Coordinates of C-alpha atoms in Angstrom, one line a residue:
X1239 CA 77.6 82.7 108.3
X1240 CA 75.2 81.3 111.1
X1241 CA 75.4 77.8 113.0
X1242 CA 73.9 76.4 116.2
X1243 CA 74.9 74.1 119.2
X1244 CA 73.5 73.2 122.3
X1245 CA 75.4 73.8 126.0
X1246 CA 73.8 72.7 128.9
X1247 CA 70.7 72.0 127.0
X1248 CA 70.3 75.4 125.6
X1249 CA 70.3 76.2 121.9
X1250 CA 73.2 78.6 121.2
X1251 CA 73.9 80.3 117.7
X1252 CA 77.4 80.7 116.5
X1253 CA 78.3 83.5 114.1
X1254 CA 81.2 83.1 111.5
X1255 CA 82.7 86.0 110.2
X1256 CA 85.1 86.2 107.3
X1257 CA 86.9 88.9 105.6
X1258 CA 86.5 88.7 102.0
X1259 CA 88.1 92.3 101.2
X1260 CA 91.2 90.3 100.0
X1261 CA 88.9 88.1 97.5
X1262 CA 86.9 90.9 96.3
X1263 CA 90.2 92.7 95.3
X1264 CA 91.3 89.7 93.3
X1265 CA 88.4 89.2 92.0
X1266 CA 88.6 92.7 90.9
X1267 CA 92.1 92.7 89.5
X1268 CA 91.2 89.8 87.5
X1269 CA 88.6 91.7 85.7
X1270 CA 90.4 94.9 85.4
X1271 CA 93.5 92.9 83.9
X1272 CA 91.4 91.1 81.3
X1273 CA 89.7 94.2 80.4
X1274 CA 93.0 96.0 80.2
X1275 CA 94.4 93.2 78.1
X1276 CA 91.8 93.5 75.3
X1277 CA 91.9 97.1 75.4
X1278 CA 95.7 97.1 74.7
X1279 CA 95.5 94.7 72.0
X1280 CA 93.0 96.2 70.4
X1281 CA 94.0 99.8 70.6
X1282 CA 97.6 98.7 69.5
X1283 CA 96.8 97.2 66.3
X1284 CA 95.0 100.7 65.5
X1285 CA 97.8 102.9 66.4
X1286 CA 100.6 101.2 64.8
X1287 CA 99.7 101.6 61.3
X1288 CA 98.7 105.0 61.9
X1289 CA 101.9 106.1 63.2
X1290 CA 103.8 104.0 60.6
X1291 CA 101.7 105.6 57.6
X1292 CA 102.0 109.1 58.9
X1293 CA 105.8 108.9 59.1
X1294 CA 105.8 107.4 55.3
X1295 CA 103.6 110.2 54.0
X1296 CA 105.7 112.7 55.9
X1297 CA 108.8 111.1 53.6
X1298 CA 106.8 112.0 50.4
X1299 CA 106.1 115.6 51.2
X1300 CA 108.7 117.7 49.1
X1301 CA 111.6 119.1 51.4
X1302 CA 111.3 122.8 50.2
X1303 CA 109.9 126.0 52.2
X1304 CA 106.4 126.0 50.7
X1305 CA 104.0 127.2 53.3
X1306 CA 101.5 124.5 52.2
X1307 CA 104.2 121.7 52.4
X1308 CA 105.4 122.7 55.9
X1309 CA 102.0 122.7 57.1
X1310 CA 101.4 118.9 55.9
X1311 CA 105.0 117.8 57.4
X1312 CA 103.8 119.6 60.9
X1313 CA 100.5 117.8 60.6
X1314 CA 101.6 114.6 60.1
X1315 CA 104.5 115.0 62.3
X1316 CA 102.0 115.6 65.2
X1317 CA 99.8 112.6 64.1
X1318 CA 102.8 110.2 64.6
X1319 CA 103.8 111.7 67.9
X1320 CA 100.4 111.7 69.4
X1321 CA 99.9 108.1 67.9
X1322 CA 103.3 107.0 69.6
X1323 CA 102.6 108.7 73.0
X1324 CA 99.1 107.0 73.0
X1325 CA 100.6 103.6 72.4
X1326 CA 103.3 104.0 75.0
X1327 CA 100.5 105.2 77.6
X1328 CA 98.7 102.1 76.7
X1329 CA 101.5 99.6 77.1
X1330 CA 102.1 100.9 80.6
X1331 CA 98.9 99.1 81.4
X1332 CA 100.5 95.9 80.7
X1333 CA 102.3 96.0 83.9
X1334 CA 99.1 95.3 85.5
X1335 CA 98.2 92.5 83.3
X1336 CA 101.9 90.9 83.3
X1337 CA 103.0 91.1 87.2
X1338 CA 105.2 88.0 87.6
X1339 CA 105.2 85.9 90.8
X1340 CA 107.4 87.5 93.2
X1341 CA 111.1 86.0 93.3
X1342 CA 111.7 86.2 97.0
X1343 CA 115.2 86.6 98.5
X1344 CA 116.4 87.7 101.8
X1345 CA 117.4 91.1 101.2
X1346 CA 118.4 94.3 103.3
X1347 CA 115.2 96.1 102.9
X1348 CA 116.4 99.1 105.2
X1349 CA 119.3 99.5 102.2
X1350 CA 116.9 99.2 99.6
X1351 CA 114.9 102.1 101.3
X1352 CA 117.8 104.7 101.8
X1353 CA 119.4 103.8 98.2
X1354 CA 115.8 104.9 96.6
X1355 CA 115.7 107.9 98.5
X1356 CA 118.9 109.4 96.6
X1357 CA 116.4 109.7 93.7
X1358 CA 114.6 112.4 95.1
X1359 CA 117.1 114.7 95.9
X1360 CA 114.9 117.6 95.1
X1361 CA 112.3 116.9 98.0
X1362 CA 113.3 117.4 101.5
X1363 CA 113.2 113.8 102.8
X1364 CA 112.7 113.0 106.7
X1365 CA 113.7 109.6 108.0
X1366 CA 111.9 109.6 111.5
X1367 CA 112.7 106.1 112.3
X1368 CA 114.4 103.2 110.9
X1369 CA 116.0 99.9 111.5
X1370 CA 118.0 97.4 109.7
X1371 CA 115.9 94.8 108.7
X1372 CA 116.4 91.6 106.2
X1373 CA 113.2 90.0 104.9
X1374 CA 112.5 87.9 101.8
X1375 CA 111.1 90.0 99.0
X1376 CA 111.5 90.6 95.3
X1377 CA 113.6 93.5 95.6
X1378 CA 112.8 94.7 91.8
X1379 CA 109.3 94.6 92.5
X1380 CA 109.6 96.2 95.9
X1381 CA 111.7 99.0 94.6
X1382 CA 109.2 99.6 91.8
X1383 CA 106.3 100.0 94.4
X1384 CA 108.2 102.6 96.6
X1385 CA 109.3 104.8 93.7
X1386 CA 105.7 104.9 92.8
X1387 CA 104.6 105.7 96.3
X1388 CA 107.4 108.6 96.6
X1389 CA 107.1 109.8 93.1
X1390 CA 103.3 110.3 93.8
X1391 CA 104.1 112.0 97.1
X1392 CA 106.3 114.3 95.5
X1393 CA 103.7 115.1 92.9
X1394 CA 101.3 115.8 95.2
X1395 CA 102.9 118.9 96.9
X1396 CA 103.1 122.0 94.6
X1397 CA 105.1 123.4 97.3
X1398 CA 108.8 123.0 97.1
X1399 CA 109.1 123.1 100.8
X1400 CA 106.7 120.4 101.3
X1401 CA 108.5 117.2 103.0
X1402 CA 108.3 113.6 102.7
X1403 CA 108.8 111.5 106.3
X1404 CA 109.4 108.0 106.5
X1405 CA 109.6 105.5 109.4
X1406 CA 110.0 101.8 109.4
X1407 CA 110.5 99.3 111.7
X1408 CA 109.7 95.6 112.8
X1409 CA 106.6 94.6 114.9
X1410 CA 104.9 91.8 115.6
X1411 CA 106.9 89.7 113.1
X1412 CA 106.1 92.3 110.4
X1413 CA 108.1 95.1 108.5
X1414 CA 105.9 98.4 108.8
X1415 CA 106.8 101.1 107.0
X1416 CA 104.7 104.5 106.9
X1417 CA 105.3 107.3 104.3
X1418 CA 104.0 110.6 105.4
X1419 CA 103.2 113.6 102.5
X1420 CA 102.1 117.2 102.7
X1421 CA 100.3 117.3 99.6
X1422 CA 96.7 118.1 98.5
X1423 CA 95.2 114.7 100.2
X1424 CA 92.9 112.4 98.6
X1425 CA 90.1 114.1 96.7
X1426 CA 88.2 110.6 95.7
X1427 CA 88.9 107.8 97.8
X1428 CA 86.4 105.7 95.9
X1429 CA 88.6 105.8 92.8
X1430 CA 92.3 105.9 94.0
X1431 CA 92.8 102.1 92.9
X1432 CA 91.0 102.4 89.7
X1433 CA 92.7 102.1 86.4
X1434 CA 92.6 104.7 84.1
X1435 CA 91.3 107.5 86.8
X1436 CA 93.9 109.9 87.9
X1437 CA 93.9 113.6 89.2
X1438 CA 97.5 114.1 87.4
X1439 CA 97.6 116.0 84.1
X1440 CA 99.4 113.0 82.7
X1441 CA 98.6 110.2 85.0
X1442 CA 97.8 106.7 83.9
X1443 CA 95.8 105.7 87.0
X1444 CA 98.0 102.6 87.6
X1445 CA 100.8 103.4 90.3
X1446 CA 98.7 103.0 93.1
X1447 CA 97.0 99.8 92.1
X1448 CA 99.8 98.4 90.8
X1449 CA 101.6 99.3 94.3
X1450 CA 99.2 97.4 95.9
X1451 CA 99.0 94.5 93.8
X1452 CA 102.9 94.1 94.6
X1453 CA 102.4 94.5 98.3
X1454 CA 99.6 92.0 98.3
X1455 CA 101.1 89.4 96.2
X1456 CA 104.3 89.4 99.0
X1457 CA 101.5 88.6 101.4
X1458 CA 101.4 91.9 103.2
X1459 CA 99.0 94.9 103.5
X1460 CA 98.7 98.0 101.7
X1461 CA 96.7 101.4 102.9
X1462 CA 96.4 104.9 101.9
X1463 CA 94.5 107.6 104.0
X1464 CA 94.5 111.1 104.8
X1465 CA 96.4 112.3 107.3
X1466 CA 94.7 113.2 110.5
X1467 CA 97.2 115.7 112.1
X1468 CA 97.4 118.0 108.8
X1469 CA 97.1 118.0 105.3
X1470 CA 98.3 115.2 103.3
X1471 CA 98.1 111.5 102.9
X1472 CA 99.4 108.5 104.9
X1473 CA 100.6 105.3 103.4
X1474 CA 101.1 102.3 105.4
X1475 CA 103.0 99.5 104.1
X1476 CA 103.5 95.9 106.2
X1477 CA 105.4 93.0 104.7
X1478 CA 105.6 89.6 106.5
X1479 CA 108.9 88.7 108.0
X1480 CA 110.8 85.6 107.0

């Protein structure tokens, strides 16, 4: 945006620069939310009767050792199982469409992080720096976000010897958390926050977008980049202090 003013009889130009990235992300989120809500509704309306009908038909097949009866039972069981699994997969996207407003309360986030680390005892975890910090957060949402990030870091490393390093502190009235892994890095940076896109075999593509949404709904900052010192990813999370 340009404007002008006069100083000492000379016309000067004044340039206003506004960061609209947050507004664009909010609009993108609303678009995905509306799309996923419609998709979930329509797909579930189809899958529910398929799962139910396959179960009913399976119960009518004679319970004997005839090969064609066993094949029919197996086929109906596969239909039922796949329908239920797909329904569960679709239901996972509801997390993006129904994220509530954070209910913030003072919470010791240092203790929260250390409690979560106990869930990943199969992975080497290094705490490079930590501080006991109390800030206003929705502990349930922040806990889910951190589990998503650590799970993503853990699954990115095929080598069982790979480690996750964490560091957190208060800086300039912000809680700053850095998480480093030694995984495969980012293969497609443009799509990492796109629902339905995932490089994992059984990934749903919602973990990172949901994590960023949780952090930003707290008024914070979330960033995922390639590490510059070695292979792997770096997650930076900032949350405002009280």
